[in-house]
Amino acid sequence: MPDTTGNDSLNELREVIRTCPVIDNHAHNLLRPHGLKTGNLLTITTEASGDALEDTPTSLAHLRAVRQLRQLYDLPAGADWTAILEKRARLLETDADSLTRKCLEGTQTILVDDGLSSGDTIEPYSWHHKFTLSPCKRIVRIETLASDILSALHQQDKLPVGVAPADEEACSLGWVTFITAFEQAIAAAVENPEVVGFKSVICYRTGLDIEVRRDIDISEDGLRSFRRHFLPECVARNFRVETKGMNDALVISTCKLIAAGYRQRDIAKPLQFHTGLGDNDINLLDSNPGCLQPLIAAFPTVPIVLLHSSYPYTREAGYLATVYKNCYLDIGEVFPMVSRDGQEKILRQSLELTPWSKLLWSTDGHFFPETYWLANVQGREAMEKVLCEYVEREDLTVGQAVKAVKGMLFENSNNLYSLGLKMDNNKHALPERRKEEVQSQVEDKSPSPRRTTTVLPYTKAEHTAMQVSSRYKPAYDRKYTPFIQANPNAKFIFIQWLDYLGLLRSRCMPINEFQRFLETDSQLKVTTGNLGTLQNDYPSPVCNPVGAICVEPDLSLDSLRPMQSLGRVKDASTIIARYTDEEGKALDLCPRSSLDQLVNVFAEEFELDFLIGFEIEITFCKRNNARTPDEDPFSPIGTNHAWGTISDEQYFTSYTLMLEITTALQDIGVGIQQMHSESGAGQYEFVLPPLPPIRAVDTLVQARQCIQQIAAHCNLRATCHPMPFPGIGTAAHAHISFNRGGVPHPDFEKLEMHFMASVLEHMRALCVFTMPQAVSYSRVAGDSWTGGTWIAWGTQNREVPLRKSGYLRWEVRCLDGCANMYLALAAVFAAGLVGVRGGVEMRWRDCLSNPTKLSAQEKEEHGITTTLPRSLDEAIEAAEQDSELEQAMSPGMLKHFLAMKKAEQEMLNEMPEKERRVWLMERY
């Protein structure tokens, strides 16, 4: 078959294989200086020990290692084993660290199982940091942990050693004491950021045939083996756990705690199992990873790593890693324990069935630094041979092979263990001499300059060929692909969401990582505590640091849009997200999802859909260089200003900016129906088009962000503060229309009145959501066109909080820009649903006058008997007493919000008034 790949492409692949940094996902501590000098180096290529070790020099693995060690120690080709040992001894005597550094060159990090040996013979895991590009992390060996706990309990006289097995009470107490201490230690390790995983050597003790049964059965078997088999000989056996009931219980407990951590703490720490290849105290038949199938299936959220290539059961392990999402195959230890041909066959067997994204690299390096070096050198050689052949046979393209190499050596472990490391392609993995050899082999012999190609996870031209997960697939082709095609220069994307107090939070991803996020059905997890933190990240009483929630970008609507590009940030985009659990189900406490669910209820029960149109009122402020506490850090950008005017001052100081903002909004897909000056100095209004509720709020959030970013670019602050300066009130009116198929429908004439009657009935409680700051109540006053102070409605009446502005169309006026609009509308719609379902009659008459001008009798005739809350405290009290609204909203939402609001106000009340005003202006 002709070579269609080209030597240049294969040389590029070879260079990546030889130079890619490695994440060593399983290895052990190195010996301290005395052990390095006195240990038997013959053990580095074999699991044999004792008399069996005498035959090691005739193995292919040993002979190959001898040849390569000559290179490591700079010895001539004819140097024998004695010469190698002598040169090594000199190197260790003069500069042992240099030898270790040379052996670990190109290692990004090591995940160290520090339970293989203990005491003063080995270096601690943190000692290895100085030889790796990133700090090393721990893997906790659960059987060693159990032995340490049992030994400590014995020293504390809490272990019933010497007690007759018939003394069930004492034995039961000892078992409960032990298993409780063990589970507490595992739970602590789950939360410890230095621990990235766990390991079990149950394979050596009682085999991989772990019985997954009822909790009571597991506990009884554990107690039985603890009482009958462990206790009688535990001191003589140095507290080594070798009974099946106990060992099974340790593994099951660990799996349960890892699963709990995954559900509650945003932590999914893998559990590694020794499988296959081992020394002579292993039962080879019981080391078959196929025995683990029931356990893997029983704990689908616990990542299981099958170590040591499971040799000679590589194919069985590959099958498990293929058919179970939570199972992974480590391709370590066989380098350098197996011959060259054997290594290549093992790698091929691993790839026969198993996706390369499920394969992890390790050296199983231990005691001697040479074990790391030989494993990395031989592993790369096997990868080069196998993958280049696949490319030549056209089973893989060069790009696919490069991606596979980076995945196996680095990215797969980086993702699985949540290491958060970045591959540095400038940190070469090979010693200088071997780098020169590589360079000479890949040097371009043609006259034209050699080109360097950066291999990305995808190219923009390949978008449509990507396989996208079910979570995002429905909207992917309809929304995402056209967006990328229309915005080919997109480099970053901000996933954004409003927190409970209306602060816009975000995570930024490079666009290729966002693509990978969609492709792999990934989840963006944040701590559950984010549901209860204040604007300064201080915890409120409902802040729960335990557990995790997912922030899921919503591709189904139109919130994926470019950001404005007038400032320093270029080629960035934004998308709005919602809170979900790990199964993708919307959280009850998600304001966006709560609003969406209420909208769906109206559609399903009444064939009713809504359109929402927002008015964005903004006060544009200059930033003053305030040098004394008396000076104001902000002032309006103009003073010659009134509603709907365009004075000379406005023309030169503000309208150029307003038109620039309007153009920028249109450029990012936000239509502006109108823009005009408002009554306050520096105050302008942007009128958004009517949209379905979720899209309307999404658009509002992104439009406000765009406006504020452009203002910041001009060294201005655009604030939605309800009262930024005396006499300047800023609202955020929302227009609600009742429709069927997007148009007003006469069937809803009675329904709208039931809806709005209930809104008025609950309005005092609703104000805590719609006017959520203490200063919000300073904005609302009589005779000022701010919505008035009396609970009422009226046709085209701007002195009431609920204005009927047209046929089946209403304006909510008791609303300002500090509100979380998803939450505010959800509360309004929940109140409306109570009215529609219950047929609440409208007891208020259409008020066509200013309520403050009506006499007491006239007010009573119109049903106007109650005022809006005069303060936030009154609104909070009204909400606390409104059990009907609480039941209509998502479970727990009202109480959760009130707890946060009280904590926020306690924080703000500690500030001086001026500082509080500036603090809120900076955030809203």
Short mmCIF file of C-alpha atoms in Angstrom, two decimals, residues 422 458 480 490-495 507-517 571:
data_model
loop_
_atom_site.label_atom_id
_atom_site.label_comp_id
_atom_site.label_asym_id
_atom_site.label_seq_id
_atom_site.Cartn_x
_atom_site.Cartn_y
_atom_site.Cartn_z
CA LYS A 422 -2.42 22.65 31.49
CA TYR A 458 -11.04 20.28 16.58
CA TYR A 480 -24.57 26.20 18.13
CA ALA A 490 -15.01 33.35 18.60
CA LYS A 491 -12.30 32.51 21.11
CA PHE A 492 -13.99 32.55 24.52
CA ILE A 493 -17.42 31.93 25.94
CA PHE A 494 -18.80 33.14 29.26
CA ILE A 495 -21.33 30.77 30.84
CA ARG A 507 -17.30 30.95 34.13
CA CYS A 508 -15.14 31.56 31.06
CA MET A 509 -14.02 28.81 28.69
CA PRO A 510 -11.91 28.91 25.54
CA ILE A 511 -14.23 28.06 22.68
CA ASN A 512 -12.47 24.75 21.97
CA GLU A 513 -12.96 23.69 25.59
CA PHE A 514 -16.62 24.64 25.36
CA GLN A 515 -16.84 22.47 22.26
CA ARG A 516 -15.27 19.61 24.21
CA PHE A 517 -17.72 20.36 27.05
CA ASP A 571 -14.00 37.72 20.32
#
